[in-house]
CSV table of C-alpha atoms and ligand atoms in Angstrom, one decimal:
chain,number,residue,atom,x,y,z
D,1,UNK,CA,3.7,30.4,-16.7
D,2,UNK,CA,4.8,28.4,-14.2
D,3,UNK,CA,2.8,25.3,-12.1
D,4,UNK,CA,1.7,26.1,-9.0
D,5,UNK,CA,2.5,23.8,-5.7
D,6,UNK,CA,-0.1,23.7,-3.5
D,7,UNK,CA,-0.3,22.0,0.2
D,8,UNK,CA,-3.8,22.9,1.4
D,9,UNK,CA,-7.5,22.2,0.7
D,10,UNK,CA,-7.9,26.5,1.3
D,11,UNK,CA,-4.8,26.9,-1.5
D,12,UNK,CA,-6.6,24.8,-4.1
D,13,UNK,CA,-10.2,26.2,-3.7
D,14,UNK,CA,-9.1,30.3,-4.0
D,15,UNK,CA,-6.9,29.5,-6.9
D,16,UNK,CA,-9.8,27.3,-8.3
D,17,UNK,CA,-12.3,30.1,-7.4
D,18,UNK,CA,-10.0,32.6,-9.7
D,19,UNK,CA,-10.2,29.8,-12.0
D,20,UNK,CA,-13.8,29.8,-12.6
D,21,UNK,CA,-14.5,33.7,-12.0
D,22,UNK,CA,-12.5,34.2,-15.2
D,23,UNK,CA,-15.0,31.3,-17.5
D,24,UNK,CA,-12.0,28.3,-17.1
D,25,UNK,CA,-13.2,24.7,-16.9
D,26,UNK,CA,-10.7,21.9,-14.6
D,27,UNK,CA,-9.7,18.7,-15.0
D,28,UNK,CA,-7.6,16.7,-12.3
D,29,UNK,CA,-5.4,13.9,-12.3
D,30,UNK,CA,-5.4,12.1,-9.3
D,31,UNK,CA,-2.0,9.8,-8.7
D,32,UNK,CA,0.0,8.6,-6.1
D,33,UNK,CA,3.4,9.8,-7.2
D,34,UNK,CA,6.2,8.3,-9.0
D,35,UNK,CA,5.5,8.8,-12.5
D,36,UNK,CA,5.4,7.6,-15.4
D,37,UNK,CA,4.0,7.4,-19.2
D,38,UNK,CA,1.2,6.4,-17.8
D,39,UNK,CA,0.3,9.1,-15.5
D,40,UNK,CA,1.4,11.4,-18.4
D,41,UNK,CA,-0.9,10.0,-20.8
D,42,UNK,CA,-3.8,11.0,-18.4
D,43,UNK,CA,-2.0,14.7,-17.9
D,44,UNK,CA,-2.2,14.9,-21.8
D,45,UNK,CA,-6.1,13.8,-22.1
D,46,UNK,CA,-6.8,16.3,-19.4
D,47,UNK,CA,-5.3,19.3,-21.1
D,48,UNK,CA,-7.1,18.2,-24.0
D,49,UNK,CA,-10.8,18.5,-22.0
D,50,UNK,CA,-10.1,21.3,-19.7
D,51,UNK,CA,-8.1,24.6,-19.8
D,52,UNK,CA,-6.6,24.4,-16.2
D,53,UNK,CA,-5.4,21.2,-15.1
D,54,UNK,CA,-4.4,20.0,-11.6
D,55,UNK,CA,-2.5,17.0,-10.3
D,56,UNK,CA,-2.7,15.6,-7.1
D,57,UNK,CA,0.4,14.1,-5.5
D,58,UNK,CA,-0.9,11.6,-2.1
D,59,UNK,CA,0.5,8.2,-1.1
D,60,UNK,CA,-3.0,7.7,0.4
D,61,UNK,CA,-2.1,5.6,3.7
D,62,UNK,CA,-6.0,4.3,3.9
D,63,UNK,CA,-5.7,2.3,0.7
D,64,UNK,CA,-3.0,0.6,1.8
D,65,UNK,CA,-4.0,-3.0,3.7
D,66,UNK,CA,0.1,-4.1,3.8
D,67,UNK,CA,2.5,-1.7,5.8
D,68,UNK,CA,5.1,-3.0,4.0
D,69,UNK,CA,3.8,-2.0,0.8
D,70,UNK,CA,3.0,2.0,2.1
D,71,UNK,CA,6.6,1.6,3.3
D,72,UNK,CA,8.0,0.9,0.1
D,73,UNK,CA,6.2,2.6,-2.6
D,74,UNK,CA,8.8,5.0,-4.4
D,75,UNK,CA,8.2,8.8,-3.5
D,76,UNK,CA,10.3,11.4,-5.3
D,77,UNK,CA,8.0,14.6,-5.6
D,78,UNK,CA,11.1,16.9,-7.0
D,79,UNK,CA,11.2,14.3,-9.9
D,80,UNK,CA,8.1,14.2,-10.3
D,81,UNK,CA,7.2,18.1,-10.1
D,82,UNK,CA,9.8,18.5,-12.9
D,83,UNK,CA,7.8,16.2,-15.3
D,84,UNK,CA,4.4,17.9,-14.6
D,85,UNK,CA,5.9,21.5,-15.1
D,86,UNK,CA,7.3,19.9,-18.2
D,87,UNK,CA,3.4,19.5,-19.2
D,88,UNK,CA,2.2,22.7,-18.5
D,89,UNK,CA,0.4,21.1,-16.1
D,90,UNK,CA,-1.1,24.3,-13.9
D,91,UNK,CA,-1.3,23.3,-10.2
D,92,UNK,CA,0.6,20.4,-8.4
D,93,UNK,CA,-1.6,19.6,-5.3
D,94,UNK,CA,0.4,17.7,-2.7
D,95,UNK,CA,-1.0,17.7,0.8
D,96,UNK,CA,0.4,15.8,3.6
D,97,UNK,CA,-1.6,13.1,5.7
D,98,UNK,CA,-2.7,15.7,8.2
D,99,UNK,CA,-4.5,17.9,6.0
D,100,UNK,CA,-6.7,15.2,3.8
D,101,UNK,CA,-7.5,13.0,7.6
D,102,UNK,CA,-7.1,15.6,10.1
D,103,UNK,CA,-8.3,14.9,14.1
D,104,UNK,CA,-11.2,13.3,14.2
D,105,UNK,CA,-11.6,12.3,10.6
D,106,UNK,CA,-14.7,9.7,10.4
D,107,UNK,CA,-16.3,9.5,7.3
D,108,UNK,CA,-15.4,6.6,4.6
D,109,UNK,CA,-16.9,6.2,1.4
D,110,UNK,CA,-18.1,2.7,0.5
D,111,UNK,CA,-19.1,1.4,-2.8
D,112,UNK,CA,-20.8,-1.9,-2.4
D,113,UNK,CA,-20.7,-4.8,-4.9
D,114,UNK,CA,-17.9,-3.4,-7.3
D,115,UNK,CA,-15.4,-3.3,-4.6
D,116,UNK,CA,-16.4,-6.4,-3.2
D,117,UNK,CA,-14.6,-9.3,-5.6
D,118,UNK,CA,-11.5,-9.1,-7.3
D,119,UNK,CA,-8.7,-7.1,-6.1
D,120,UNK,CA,-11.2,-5.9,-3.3
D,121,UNK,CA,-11.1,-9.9,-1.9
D,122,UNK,CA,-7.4,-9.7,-1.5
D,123,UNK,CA,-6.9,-5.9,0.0
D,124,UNK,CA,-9.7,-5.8,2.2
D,125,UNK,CA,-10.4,-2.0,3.0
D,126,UNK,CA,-8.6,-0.9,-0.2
D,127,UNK,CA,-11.4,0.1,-1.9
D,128,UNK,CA,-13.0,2.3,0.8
D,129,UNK,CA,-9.8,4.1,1.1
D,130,UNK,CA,-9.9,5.0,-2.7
D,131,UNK,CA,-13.3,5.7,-3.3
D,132,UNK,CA,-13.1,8.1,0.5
D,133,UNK,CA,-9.7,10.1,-1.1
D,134,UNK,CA,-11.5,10.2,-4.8
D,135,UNK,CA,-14.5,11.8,-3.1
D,136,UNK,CA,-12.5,14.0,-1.1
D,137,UNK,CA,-10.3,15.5,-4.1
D,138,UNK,CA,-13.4,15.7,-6.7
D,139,UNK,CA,-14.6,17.9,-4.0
D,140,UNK,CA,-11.6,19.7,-3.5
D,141,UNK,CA,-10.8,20.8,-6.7
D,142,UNK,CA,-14.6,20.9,-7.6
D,143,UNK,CA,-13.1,19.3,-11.4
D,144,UNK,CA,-15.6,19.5,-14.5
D,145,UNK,CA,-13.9,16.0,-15.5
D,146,UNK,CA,-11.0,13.4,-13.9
D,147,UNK,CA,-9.0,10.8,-15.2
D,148,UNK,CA,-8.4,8.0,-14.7
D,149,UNK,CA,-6.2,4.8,-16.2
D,150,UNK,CA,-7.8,1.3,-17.1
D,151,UNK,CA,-5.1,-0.4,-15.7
D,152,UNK,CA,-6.9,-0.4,-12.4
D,153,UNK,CA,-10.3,-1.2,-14.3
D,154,UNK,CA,-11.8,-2.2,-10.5
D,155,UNK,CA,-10.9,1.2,-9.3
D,156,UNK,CA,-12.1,3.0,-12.5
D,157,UNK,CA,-15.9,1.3,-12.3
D,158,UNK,CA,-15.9,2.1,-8.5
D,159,UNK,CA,-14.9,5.7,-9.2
D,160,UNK,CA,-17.7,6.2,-12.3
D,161,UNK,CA,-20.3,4.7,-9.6
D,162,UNK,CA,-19.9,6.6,-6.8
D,163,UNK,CA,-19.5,10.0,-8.7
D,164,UNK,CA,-22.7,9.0,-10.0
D,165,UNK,CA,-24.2,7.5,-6.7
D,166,UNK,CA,-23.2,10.4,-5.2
D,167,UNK,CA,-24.4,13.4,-7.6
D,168,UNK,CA,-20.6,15.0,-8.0
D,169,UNK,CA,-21.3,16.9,-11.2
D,170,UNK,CA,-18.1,16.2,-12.8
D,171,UNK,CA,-17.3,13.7,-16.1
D,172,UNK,CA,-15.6,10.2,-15.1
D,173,UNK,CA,-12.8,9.3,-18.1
D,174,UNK,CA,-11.3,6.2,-18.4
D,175,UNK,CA,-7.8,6.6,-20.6
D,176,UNK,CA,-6.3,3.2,-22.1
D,177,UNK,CA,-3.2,1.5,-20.3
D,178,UNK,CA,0.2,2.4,-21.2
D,179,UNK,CA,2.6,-0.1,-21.9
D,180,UNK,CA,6.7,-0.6,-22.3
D,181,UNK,CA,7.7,-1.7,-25.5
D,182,UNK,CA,7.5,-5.7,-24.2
D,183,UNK,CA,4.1,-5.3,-23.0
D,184,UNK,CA,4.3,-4.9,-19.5
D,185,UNK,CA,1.6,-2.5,-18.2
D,186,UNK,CA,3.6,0.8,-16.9
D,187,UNK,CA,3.3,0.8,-12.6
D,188,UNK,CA,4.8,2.8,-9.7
D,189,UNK,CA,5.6,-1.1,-8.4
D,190,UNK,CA,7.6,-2.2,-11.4
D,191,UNK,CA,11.1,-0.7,-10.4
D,192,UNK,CA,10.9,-3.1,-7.5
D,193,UNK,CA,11.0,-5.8,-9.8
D,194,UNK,CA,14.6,-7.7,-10.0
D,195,UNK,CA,16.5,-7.6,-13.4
D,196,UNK,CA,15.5,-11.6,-13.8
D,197,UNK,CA,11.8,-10.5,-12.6
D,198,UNK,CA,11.2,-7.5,-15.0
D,199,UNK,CA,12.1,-9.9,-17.8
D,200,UNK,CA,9.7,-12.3,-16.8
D,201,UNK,CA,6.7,-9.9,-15.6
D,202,UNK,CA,5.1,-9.7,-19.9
D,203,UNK,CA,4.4,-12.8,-19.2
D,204,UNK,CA,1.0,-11.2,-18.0
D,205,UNK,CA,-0.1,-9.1,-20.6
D,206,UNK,CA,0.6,-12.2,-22.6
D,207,UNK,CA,-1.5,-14.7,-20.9
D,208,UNK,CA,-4.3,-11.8,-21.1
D,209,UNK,CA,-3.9,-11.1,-24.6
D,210,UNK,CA,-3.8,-14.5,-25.8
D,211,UNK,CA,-6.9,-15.8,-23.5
D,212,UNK,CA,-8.5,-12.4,-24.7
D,213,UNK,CA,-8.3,-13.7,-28.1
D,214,UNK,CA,-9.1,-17.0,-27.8
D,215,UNK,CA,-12.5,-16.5,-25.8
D,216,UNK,CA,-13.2,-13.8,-28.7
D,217,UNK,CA,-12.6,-16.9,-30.9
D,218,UNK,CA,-15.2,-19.1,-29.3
D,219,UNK,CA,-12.5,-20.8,-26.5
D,220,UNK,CA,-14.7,-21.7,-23.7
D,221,UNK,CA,-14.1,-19.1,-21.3
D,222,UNK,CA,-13.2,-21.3,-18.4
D,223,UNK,CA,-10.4,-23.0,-20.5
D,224,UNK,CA,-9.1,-19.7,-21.6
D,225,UNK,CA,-8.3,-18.7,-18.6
D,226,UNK,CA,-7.0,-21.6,-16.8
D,227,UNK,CA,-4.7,-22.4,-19.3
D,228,UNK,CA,-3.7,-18.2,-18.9
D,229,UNK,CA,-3.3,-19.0,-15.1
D,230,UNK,CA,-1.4,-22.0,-15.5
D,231,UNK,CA,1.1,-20.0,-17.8
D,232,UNK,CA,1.7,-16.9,-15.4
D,233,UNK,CA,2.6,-20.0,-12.7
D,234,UNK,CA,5.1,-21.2,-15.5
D,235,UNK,CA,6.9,-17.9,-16.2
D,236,UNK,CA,7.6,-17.8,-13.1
D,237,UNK,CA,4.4,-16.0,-11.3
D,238,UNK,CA,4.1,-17.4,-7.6
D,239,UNK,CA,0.8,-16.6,-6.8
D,240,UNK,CA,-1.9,-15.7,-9.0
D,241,UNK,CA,-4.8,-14.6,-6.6
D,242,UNK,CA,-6.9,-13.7,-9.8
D,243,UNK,CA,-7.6,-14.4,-13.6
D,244,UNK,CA,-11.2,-13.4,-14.5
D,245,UNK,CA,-13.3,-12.7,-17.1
D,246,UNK,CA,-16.2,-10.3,-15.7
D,247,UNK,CA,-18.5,-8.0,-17.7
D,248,UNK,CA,-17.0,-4.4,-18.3
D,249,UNK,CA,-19.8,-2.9,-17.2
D,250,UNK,CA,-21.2,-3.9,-13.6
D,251,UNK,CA,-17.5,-6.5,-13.1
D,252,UNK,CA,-20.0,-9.8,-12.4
D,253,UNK,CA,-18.5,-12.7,-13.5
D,254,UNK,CA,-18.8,-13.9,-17.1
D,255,UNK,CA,-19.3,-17.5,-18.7
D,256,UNK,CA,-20.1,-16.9,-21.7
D,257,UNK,CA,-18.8,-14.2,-24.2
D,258,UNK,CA,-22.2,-12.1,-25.0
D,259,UNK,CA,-21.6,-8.7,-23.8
D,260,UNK,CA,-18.5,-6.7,-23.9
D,261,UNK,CA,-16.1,-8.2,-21.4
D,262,UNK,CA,-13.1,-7.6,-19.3
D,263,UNK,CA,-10.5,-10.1,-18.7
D,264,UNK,CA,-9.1,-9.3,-15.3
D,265,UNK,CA,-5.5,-10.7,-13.3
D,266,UNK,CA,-3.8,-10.2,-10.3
D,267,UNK,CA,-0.3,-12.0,-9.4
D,268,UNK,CA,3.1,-11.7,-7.5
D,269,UNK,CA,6.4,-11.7,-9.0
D,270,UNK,CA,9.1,-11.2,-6.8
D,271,UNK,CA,7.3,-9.9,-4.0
D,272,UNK,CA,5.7,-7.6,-6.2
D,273,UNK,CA,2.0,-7.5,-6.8
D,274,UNK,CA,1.0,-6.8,-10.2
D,275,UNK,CA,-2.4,-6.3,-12.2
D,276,UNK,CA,-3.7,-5.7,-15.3
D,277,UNK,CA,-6.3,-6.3,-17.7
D,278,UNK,CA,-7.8,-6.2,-21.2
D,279,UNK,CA,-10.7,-6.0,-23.4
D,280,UNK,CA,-12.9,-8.6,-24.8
D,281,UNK,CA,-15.6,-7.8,-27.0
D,282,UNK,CA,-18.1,-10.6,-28.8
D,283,UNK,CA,-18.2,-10.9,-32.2
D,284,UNK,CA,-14.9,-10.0,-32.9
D,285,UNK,CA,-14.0,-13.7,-33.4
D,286,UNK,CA,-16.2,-14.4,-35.9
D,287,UNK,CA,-15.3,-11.3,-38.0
D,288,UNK,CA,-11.4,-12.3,-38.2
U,1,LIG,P1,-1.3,5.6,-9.2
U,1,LIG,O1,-0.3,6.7,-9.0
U,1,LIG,O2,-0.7,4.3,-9.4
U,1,LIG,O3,-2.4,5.7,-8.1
U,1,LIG,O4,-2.1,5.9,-10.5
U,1,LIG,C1,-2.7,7.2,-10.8
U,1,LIG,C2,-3.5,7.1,-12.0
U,1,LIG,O5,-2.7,6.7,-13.1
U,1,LIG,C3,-4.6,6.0,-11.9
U,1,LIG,O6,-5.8,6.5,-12.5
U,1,LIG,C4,-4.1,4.9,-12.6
U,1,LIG,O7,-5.0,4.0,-13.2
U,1,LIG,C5,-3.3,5.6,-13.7
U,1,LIG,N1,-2.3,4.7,-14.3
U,1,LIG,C6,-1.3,4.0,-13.6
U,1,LIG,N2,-0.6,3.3,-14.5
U,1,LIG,C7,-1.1,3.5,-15.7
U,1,LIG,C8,-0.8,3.0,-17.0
U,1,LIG,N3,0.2,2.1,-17.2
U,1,LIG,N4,-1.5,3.5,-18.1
U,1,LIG,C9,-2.5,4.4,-17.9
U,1,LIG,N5,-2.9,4.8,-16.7
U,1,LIG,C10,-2.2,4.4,-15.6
């Protein structure tokens, strides 16, 4: 059978409505286009949960705080449409900017405290614009679960809050970052990295590994993770506007390794802006 395309909000709820008159649960998969292993690794964990699963396709213009950025992320929907048939993936959802804000759009969804440090001190507004799209589509598509990668880990904690803040009975799931075979988280950005820049960009993953393992070791976290900043500035990282450690639960900063932990960066690389993260858990040190 093949995947349906749909462009409206009215599209998605009948076929949804003959969805759940027949006894079918849903999962969705919200993304931004442009994908990758990544996004297909959360395609495969939803066909795994629900029997009908929908995509959505928006470049969502109110998460964006650069215009240069909205200008320049890669769109290529017939690419991209081709991969998510390929998966069996049952509806394609890919409105245009008129039909998710039309006239007189004013509502915004705001999730205090998480969005506030982090990535959410350098893209002011970003995190509104998420968590008001993420809203919108769980409603849309009235999903029993969505999913979602760690490799926005900020994003992720806002999403599971406000779902719960906001009583949408549907099941948050996190799915674990997918990497290339150096280590460099997979991203939409990353083919705007130079040949000489792509080369250089594991650099992060490494600094976050090896400062992941040292504060699991007992490394004072504060060293850690200056020496992890001052080696993203040597491989060639101009700017790093982040390198935390912050509890994996409710993000607030961490000095000392006690509860599970995240380790948290953000940094530009020719002209690109790139994040990731990892996990570190206490008492894994000790056990080695
Ligand atoms: P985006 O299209 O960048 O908005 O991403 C859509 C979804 O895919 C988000 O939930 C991301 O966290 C997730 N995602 C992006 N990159 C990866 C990755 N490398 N591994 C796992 N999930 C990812």
């Amino acid at each position: 059978m093949s995947m349906k395309l749909a462009r409206s909000v009215a599209e998605v709820r009948a076929q949804v409505n003959h969805w759940r008159a027949a006894g079918d649960n849903i999962a969705v998969v919200p993304t931004m286009g442009a994908l990758h292993e990544g996004h297909l690794s959360l395609v495969r964990a939803a066909k795994g949960r629900a029997k009908r699963v929908i995509v959505t396709l928006f470049v969502n213009p109110s998460q964006f705080n650069n215009a240069e950025d909205l200008a320049k992320y890669p769109r290529d929907e017939a690419a991209d449409a081709a991969r998510l048939e390929a998966e069996h993936v049952d509806m394609l959802f890919a409105p245009d900017v008129a039909e998710m804000y039309p006239d007189g759009f004013a509502t915004t969804v705001s999730v205090s405290r998480l969005s506030e440090g982090l990535c959410g001190a350098h893209r002011p507004g970003h995190f509104d614009g998420v968590a008001t799209v993420v809203t919108k589509l769980l409603l849309q598509t009235q999903s029993d679960a969505a999913f979602f990668g760690e490799k926005d880990y900020q994003q992720l904690s806002v999403i599971r809050r406000l779902a719960r803040d906001l009583d949408i009975p549907v099941e948050i799931v996190g799915v674990p970052t997918v990497r290339e075979a150096d280590g460099l988280a997979m991203s939409s950005r990353n083919v705007r990295l130079s040949g000489a820049a792509r080369r250089q960009a594991p650099a992060m993953a490494e600094a976050l590994t090896a400062a992941g393992a040292a504060i699991e070791a007992g490394q004072p976290v504060a060293a850690a993770t200056e020496a992890a900043r001052a080696g993203l500035l040597k491989e060639g990282y101009s700017d790093v506007e982040y390198l935390e450690l912050r509890d994996a639960e409710t993000l607030e900063p961490v000095s000392k390794l006690e509860r599970p932990a995240r380790l948290l960066a953000a940094a530009w690389l020719d002209g690109v802006r790139l994040i990731d993260n990892v996990a570190v858990l206490p008492g894994i040190g000790s056990a080695r």
